[in-house]
Coordinates of C-alpha atoms and ligand atoms in Angstrom, one line a residue:
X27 CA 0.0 0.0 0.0
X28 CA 1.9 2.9 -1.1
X29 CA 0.9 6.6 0.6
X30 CA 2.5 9.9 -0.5
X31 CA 2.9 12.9 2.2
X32 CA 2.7 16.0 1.4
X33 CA 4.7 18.5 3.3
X34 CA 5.1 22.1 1.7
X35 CA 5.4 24.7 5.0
X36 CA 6.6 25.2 8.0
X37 CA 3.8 23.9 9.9
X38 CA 3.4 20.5 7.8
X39 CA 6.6 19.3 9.0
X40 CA 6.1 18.4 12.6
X41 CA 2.8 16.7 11.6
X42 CA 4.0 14.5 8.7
X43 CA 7.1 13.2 11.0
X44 CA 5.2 11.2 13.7
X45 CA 2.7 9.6 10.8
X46 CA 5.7 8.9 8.6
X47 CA 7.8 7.1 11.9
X48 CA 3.9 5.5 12.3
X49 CA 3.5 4.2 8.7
X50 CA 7.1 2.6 9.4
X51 CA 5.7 -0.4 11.5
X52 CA 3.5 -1.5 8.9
X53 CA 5.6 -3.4 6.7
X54 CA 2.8 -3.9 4.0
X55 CA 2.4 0.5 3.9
X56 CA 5.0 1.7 1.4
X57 CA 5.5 6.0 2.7
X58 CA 7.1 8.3 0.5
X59 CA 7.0 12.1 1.5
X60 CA 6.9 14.7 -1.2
X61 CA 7.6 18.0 -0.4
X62 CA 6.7 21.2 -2.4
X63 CA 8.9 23.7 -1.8
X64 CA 6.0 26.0 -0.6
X65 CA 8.9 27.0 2.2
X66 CA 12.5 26.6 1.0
X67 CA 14.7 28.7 3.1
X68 CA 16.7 26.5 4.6
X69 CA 15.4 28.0 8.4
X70 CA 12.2 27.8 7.4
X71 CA 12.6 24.2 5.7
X72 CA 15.8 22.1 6.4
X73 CA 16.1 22.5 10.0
X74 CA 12.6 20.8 10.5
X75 CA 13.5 17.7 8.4
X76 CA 16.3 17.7 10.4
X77 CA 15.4 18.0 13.9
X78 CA 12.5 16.0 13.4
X79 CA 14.4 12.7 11.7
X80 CA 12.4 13.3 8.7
X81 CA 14.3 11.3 5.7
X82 CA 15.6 13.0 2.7
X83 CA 11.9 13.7 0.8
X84 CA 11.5 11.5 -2.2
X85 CA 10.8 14.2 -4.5
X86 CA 11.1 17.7 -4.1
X87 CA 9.1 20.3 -6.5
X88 CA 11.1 23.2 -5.2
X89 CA 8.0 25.7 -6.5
X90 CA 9.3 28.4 -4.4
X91 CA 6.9 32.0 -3.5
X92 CA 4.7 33.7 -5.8
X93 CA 1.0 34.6 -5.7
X94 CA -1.5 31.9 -4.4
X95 CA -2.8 31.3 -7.6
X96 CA 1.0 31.1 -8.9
X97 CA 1.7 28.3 -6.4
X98 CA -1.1 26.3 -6.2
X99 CA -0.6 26.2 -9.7
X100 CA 2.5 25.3 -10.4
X101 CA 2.4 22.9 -7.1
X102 CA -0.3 20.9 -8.8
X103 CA 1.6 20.9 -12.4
X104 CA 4.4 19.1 -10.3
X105 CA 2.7 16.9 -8.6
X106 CA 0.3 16.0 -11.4
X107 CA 3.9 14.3 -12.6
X108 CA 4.6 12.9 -9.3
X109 CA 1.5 10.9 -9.2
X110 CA 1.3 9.7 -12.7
X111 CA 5.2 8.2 -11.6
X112 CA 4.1 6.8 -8.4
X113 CA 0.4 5.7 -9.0
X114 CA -0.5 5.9 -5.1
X115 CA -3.2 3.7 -3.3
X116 CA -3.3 7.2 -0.8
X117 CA -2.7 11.0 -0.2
X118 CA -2.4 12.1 2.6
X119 CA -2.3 16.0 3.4
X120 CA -1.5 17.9 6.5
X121 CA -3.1 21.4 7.4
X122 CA -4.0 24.3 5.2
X123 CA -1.7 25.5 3.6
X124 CA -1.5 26.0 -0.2
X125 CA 0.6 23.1 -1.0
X126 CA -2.5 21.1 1.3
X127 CA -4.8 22.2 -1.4
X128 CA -2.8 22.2 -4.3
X129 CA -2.5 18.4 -4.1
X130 CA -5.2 17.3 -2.7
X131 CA -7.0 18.5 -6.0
X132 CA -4.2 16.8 -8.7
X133 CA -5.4 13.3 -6.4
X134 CA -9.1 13.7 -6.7
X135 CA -9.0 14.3 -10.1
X136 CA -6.9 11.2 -10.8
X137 CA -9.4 9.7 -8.6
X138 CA -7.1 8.4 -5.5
X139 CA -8.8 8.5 -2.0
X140 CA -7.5 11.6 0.4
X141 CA -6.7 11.6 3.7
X142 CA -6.5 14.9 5.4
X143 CA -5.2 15.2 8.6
X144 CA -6.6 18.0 10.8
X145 CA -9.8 18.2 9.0
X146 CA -12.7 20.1 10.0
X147 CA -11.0 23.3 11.6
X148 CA -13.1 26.7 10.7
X149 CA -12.3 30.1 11.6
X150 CA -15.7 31.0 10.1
X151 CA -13.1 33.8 8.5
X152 CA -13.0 33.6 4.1
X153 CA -11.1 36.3 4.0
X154 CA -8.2 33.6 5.3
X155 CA -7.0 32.1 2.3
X156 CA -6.5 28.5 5.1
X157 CA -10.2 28.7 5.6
X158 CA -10.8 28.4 1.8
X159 CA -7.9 25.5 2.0
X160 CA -9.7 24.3 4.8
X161 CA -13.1 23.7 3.4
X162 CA -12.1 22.9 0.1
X163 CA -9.8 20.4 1.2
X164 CA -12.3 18.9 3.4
X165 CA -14.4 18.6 0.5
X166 CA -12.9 16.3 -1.9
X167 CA -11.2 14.1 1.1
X168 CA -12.2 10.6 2.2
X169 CA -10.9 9.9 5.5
X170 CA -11.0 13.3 7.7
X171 CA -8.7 13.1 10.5
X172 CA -10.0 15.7 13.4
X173 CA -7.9 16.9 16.2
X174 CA -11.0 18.5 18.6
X175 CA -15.4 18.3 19.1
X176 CA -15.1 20.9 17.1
X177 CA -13.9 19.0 13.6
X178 CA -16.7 17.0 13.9
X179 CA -19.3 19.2 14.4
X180 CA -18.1 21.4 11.7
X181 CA -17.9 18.5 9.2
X182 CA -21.4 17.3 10.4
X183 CA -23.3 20.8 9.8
X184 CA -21.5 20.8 6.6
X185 CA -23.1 17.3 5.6
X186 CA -20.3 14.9 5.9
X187 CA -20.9 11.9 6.5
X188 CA -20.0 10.5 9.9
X189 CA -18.5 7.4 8.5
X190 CA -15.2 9.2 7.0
X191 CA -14.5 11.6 10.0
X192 CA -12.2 10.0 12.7
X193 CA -11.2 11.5 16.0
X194 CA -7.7 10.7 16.7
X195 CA -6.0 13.7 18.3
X196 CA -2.7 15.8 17.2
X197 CA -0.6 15.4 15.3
X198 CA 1.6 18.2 16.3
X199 CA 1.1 17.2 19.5
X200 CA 3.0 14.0 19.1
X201 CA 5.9 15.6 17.5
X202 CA 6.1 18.1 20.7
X203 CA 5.5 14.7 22.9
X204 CA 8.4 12.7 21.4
X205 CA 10.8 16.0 21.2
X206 CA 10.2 17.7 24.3
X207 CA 13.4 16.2 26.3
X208 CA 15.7 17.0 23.4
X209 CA 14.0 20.9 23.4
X210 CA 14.9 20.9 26.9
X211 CA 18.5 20.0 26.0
X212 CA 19.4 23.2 23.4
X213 CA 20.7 26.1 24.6
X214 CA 17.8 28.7 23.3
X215 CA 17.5 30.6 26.1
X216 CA 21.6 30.9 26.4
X217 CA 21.6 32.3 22.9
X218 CA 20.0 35.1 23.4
X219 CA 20.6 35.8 27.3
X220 CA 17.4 35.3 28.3
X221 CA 15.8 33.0 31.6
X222 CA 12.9 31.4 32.4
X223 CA 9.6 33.5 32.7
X224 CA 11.7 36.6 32.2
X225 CA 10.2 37.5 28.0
X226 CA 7.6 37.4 26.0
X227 CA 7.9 35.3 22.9
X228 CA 6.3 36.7 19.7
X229 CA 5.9 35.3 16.7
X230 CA 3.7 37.0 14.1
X231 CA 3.1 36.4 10.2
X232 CA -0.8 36.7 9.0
X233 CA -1.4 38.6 6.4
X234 CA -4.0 40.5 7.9
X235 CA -1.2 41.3 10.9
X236 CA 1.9 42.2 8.7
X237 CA 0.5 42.8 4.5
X238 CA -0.3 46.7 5.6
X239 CA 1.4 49.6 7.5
X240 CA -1.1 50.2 9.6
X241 CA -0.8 46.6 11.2
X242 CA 2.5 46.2 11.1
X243 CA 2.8 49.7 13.1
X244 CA 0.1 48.6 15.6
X245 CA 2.2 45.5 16.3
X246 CA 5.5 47.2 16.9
X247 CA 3.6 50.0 18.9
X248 CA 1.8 46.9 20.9
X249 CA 5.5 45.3 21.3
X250 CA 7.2 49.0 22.4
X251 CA 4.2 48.8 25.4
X252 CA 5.2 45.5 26.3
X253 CA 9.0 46.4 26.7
X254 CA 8.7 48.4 29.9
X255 CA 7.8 45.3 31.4
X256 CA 9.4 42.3 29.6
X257 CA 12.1 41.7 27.5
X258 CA 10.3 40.7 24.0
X259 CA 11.8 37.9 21.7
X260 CA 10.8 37.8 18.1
X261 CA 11.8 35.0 15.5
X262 CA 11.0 36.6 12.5
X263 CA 9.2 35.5 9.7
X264 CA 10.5 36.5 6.0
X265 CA 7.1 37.6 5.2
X266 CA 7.2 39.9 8.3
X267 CA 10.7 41.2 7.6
X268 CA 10.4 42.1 3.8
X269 CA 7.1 44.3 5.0
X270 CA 8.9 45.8 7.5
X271 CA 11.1 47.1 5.2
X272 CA 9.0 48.0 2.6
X273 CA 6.7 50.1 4.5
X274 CA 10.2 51.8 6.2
X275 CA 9.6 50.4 9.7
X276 CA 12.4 48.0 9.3
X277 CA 14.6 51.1 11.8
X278 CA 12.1 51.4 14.4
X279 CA 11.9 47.5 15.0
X280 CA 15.5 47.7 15.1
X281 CA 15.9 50.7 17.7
X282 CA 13.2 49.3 20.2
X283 CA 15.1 48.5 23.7
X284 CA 14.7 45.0 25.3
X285 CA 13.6 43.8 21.6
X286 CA 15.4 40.8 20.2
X287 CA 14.9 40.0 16.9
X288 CA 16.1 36.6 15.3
X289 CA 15.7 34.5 12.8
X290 CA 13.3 31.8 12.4
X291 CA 14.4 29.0 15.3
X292 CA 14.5 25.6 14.6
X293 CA 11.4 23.4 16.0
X294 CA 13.3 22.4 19.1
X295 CA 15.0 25.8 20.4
X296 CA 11.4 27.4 19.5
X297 CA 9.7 24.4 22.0
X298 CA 12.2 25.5 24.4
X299 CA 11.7 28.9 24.4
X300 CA 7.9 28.4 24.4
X301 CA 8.1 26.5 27.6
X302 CA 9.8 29.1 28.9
X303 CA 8.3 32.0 28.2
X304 CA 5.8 33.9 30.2
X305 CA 3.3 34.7 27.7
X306 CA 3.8 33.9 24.2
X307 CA 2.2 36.5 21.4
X308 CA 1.1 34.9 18.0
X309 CA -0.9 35.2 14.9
X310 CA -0.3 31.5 14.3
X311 CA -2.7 28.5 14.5
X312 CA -0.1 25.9 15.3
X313 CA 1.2 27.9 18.5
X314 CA -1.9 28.4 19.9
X315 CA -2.5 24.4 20.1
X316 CA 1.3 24.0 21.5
X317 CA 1.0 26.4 24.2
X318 CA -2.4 24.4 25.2
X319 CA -0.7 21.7 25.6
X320 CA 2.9 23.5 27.7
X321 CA 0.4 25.4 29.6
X322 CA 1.9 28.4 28.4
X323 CA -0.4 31.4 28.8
X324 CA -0.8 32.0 25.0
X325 CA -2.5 36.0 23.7
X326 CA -3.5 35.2 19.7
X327 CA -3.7 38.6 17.5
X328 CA -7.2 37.4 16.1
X329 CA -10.8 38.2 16.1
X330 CA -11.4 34.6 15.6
X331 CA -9.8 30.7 15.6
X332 CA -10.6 27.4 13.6
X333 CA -9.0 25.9 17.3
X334 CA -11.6 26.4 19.9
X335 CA -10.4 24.2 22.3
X336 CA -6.9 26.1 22.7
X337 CA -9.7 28.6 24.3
X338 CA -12.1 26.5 25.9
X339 CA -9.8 24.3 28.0
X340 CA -6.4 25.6 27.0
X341 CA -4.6 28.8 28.1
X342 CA -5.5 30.9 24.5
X343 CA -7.4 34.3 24.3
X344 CA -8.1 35.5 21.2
X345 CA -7.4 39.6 21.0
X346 CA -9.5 40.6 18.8
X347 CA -9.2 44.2 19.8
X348 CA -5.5 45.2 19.4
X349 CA -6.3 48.6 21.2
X350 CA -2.7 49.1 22.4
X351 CA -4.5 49.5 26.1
X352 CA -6.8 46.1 26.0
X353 CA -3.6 44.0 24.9
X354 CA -1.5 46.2 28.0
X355 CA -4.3 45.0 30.2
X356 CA -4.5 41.3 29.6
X357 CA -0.4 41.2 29.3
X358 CA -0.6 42.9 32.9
X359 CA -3.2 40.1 34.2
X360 CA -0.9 37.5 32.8
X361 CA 2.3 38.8 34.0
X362 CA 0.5 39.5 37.6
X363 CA -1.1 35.8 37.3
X364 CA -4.3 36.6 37.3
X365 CA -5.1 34.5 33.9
X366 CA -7.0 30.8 33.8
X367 CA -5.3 28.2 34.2
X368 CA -5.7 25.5 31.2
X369 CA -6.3 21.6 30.5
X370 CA -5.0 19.3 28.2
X371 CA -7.7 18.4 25.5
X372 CA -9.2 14.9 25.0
X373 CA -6.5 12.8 22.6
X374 CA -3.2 15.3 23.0
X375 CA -1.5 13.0 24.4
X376 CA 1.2 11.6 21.4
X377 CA -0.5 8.5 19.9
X378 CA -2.7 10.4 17.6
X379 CA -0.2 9.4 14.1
X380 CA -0.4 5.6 16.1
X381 CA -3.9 6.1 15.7
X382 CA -3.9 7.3 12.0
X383 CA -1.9 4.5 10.7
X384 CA -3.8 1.7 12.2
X385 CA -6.9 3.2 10.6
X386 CA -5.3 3.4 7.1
X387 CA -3.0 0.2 7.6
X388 CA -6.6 -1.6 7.1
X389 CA -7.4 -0.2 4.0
X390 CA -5.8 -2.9 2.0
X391 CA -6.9 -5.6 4.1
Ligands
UD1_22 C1 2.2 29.9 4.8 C2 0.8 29.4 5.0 C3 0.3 29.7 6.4 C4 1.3 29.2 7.5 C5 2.7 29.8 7.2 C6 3.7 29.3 8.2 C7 -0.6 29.4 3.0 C8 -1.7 30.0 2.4 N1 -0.1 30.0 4.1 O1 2.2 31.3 4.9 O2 -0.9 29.1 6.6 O3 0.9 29.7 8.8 O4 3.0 29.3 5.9 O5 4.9 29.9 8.0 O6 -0.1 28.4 2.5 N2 9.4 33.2 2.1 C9 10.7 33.1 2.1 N3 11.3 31.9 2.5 C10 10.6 30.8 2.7 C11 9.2 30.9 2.6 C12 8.6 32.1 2.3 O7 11.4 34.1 1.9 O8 11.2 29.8 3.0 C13 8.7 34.4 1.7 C14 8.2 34.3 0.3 O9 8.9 35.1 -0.5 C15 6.7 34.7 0.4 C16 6.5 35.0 1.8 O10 7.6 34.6 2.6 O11 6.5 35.9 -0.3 C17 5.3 34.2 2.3 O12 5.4 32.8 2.1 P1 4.2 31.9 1.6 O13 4.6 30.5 1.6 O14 3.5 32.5 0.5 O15 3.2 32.1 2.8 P2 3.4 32.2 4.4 O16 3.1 33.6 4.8 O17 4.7 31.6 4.8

């Protein structure tokens, strides 16, 4: 039974590792990992595979930027070749990201069942090109792979059928499970000076947050608040750094005292300096679940999230009003403790690839 992954960004990597190391104790399941090239600097790309044992991918489409339209595109001209080569009993797909899309179209069309892990997630936002990847993913896929209640009840109201939708847990999850010693281990904190509980960790990339002035203004005003009272790290994300210069703010971010800005970090100093941090600040979905699951206290630059549960039981709030004053005053609640204190969801507990695989691994049988 031969599968193809798909891993194209940053955030694919950490999920396709654990199912890739699960497929590996079927003997009969052949995996092969295919990665787009959605993300190719090598910080944003070859430190994941890596850090996370990921073999050498099988193929690599190396498609690079451009607009969405551009990628998907030439993502699905790629792997149109790649699957026409391999003939696949299986795709599976990670996420939402374009290359998630891309892909999951060039196997439907060629008729091959989809398997889309971390299916059902809405924001309830279509101005996010991942909700569009989201739902249409969802769409054409055959075994949908849910992470939280709220997967299924999303793929329910939108008439799924309760036979193809599986609640197995995280993905992600397991990766930060089976890594967590080794994060421990690297000197992230060292590198940049800094102890435990003593900065806030940002990380912030959403177009919404960083495509115009304005935002990208409101965030480094927000940060310049924050500095009276913590030292504030930010890995930064190339998307983030070319606006910064083209809107001429890339001076200011460099002038601001107690800022650190760095590169991207590699999956296990980021861990580490997540689990250390005493409030991490993020536009991204993927944080939000993995400071659920430290028990980080976790502040999301969003008026909405396709990952309730980070807010139900976890230790997410959403900021949906970036008033410079209402983020001061839940930073100040955090830093004085006064914040909730979260759970672990249902199924974040490591086995959910274990889980995936012995659904699949019966496919063939
Ligand atoms: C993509 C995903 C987003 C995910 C994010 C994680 C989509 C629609 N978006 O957004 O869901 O949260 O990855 O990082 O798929 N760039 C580089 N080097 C790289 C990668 C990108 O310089 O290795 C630059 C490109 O020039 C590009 C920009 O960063 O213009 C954005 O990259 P892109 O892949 O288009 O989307 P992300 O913002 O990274």
């Amino acid at each position: 039974m031969k599968i193809l992954n798909i891993v194209g960004a940053r955030p694919n990597f950490m999920k396709v590792a654990p199912l890739h190391r699960a497929f590996g104790a079927y003997p009969h399941i052949n995996s092969k990992i295919i990665h787009t090239g959605q993300h190719y600097d090598a910080k944003m790309s070859d430190v994941f595979f890596n850090q996370l044992e990921l073999p050498k991918p099988d193929y690599f489409l190396g498609v690079g930027g451009g607009s969405h339209t551009q990628q998907t595109a030439k993502i699905m001209l790629e792997f149109e070749q790649v699957m026409e080569a391999e003939n696949p009993d299986l795709l599976l797909v990670v996420g939402d990201v374009n290359s998630t899309i891309a892909c999951a179209m060039v196997a439907v069309k060629m008729q091959v069942p989809i398997a889309h892990v971390e299916a059902g997630l809405r924001s309830g936002d279509r101005k996010m090109p991942e909700e569009i990847n989201r739902i249409l993913t969802d769409s054409i896929s055959d075994y949908l792979f849910i992470t939280e209640q709220a997967g299924y009840d999303n793929l329910r109201q939108e008439g799924v059928s309760e036979a193809k939708i599986h609640f197995v847990g995280n993905c992600m999850i397991d990766s930060l499970v089976h890594y967590q010693a080794k994060a421990r281990k690297t000197n992230a904190l060292q590198a940049f000076n800094l102890s435990k509980n003593e900065y806030v960790l940002m990380t912030m990339h959403r177009p919404a947050n960083v495509d115009t002035a304005e935002g990208l203004t409101h965030i480094l005003d927000i940060i310049e608040d924050t500095l009276p009272h913590k030292k504030v790290l930010f890995p930064i994300h190339p998307r983030t750094r070319n606006n910064a210069e083209r809107f001429g703010l890339k001076d200011k971010l460099e002038s601001l005292n107690g800022l650190i800005i760095s590169e991207p970090q590699g999956y296990l100093e980021f861990l580490n300096l997540m689990e250390n941090a005493a409030v991490v600040i993020t536009d991204s979905g993927g944080i939000q679940e993995e400071t659920t699951y430290l028990q980080v206290p976790c502040l999301t630059f969003r008026d909405s999230t396709e990952r309730p549960v980070t807010v139900e039981l976890g230790t997410n709030q959403l900021l949906a009003d970036l008033n410079p004053a209402t983020v001061h005053q839940k930073l100040r609640e955090i830093l004085d403790g006064r914040t909730k204190q979260g759970t672990i969801p249902p199924l974040w507990d490591g086995q959910a690839a274990q889980r995936i695989a012995q659904i699949l691994s019966k496919l063939s049988n």
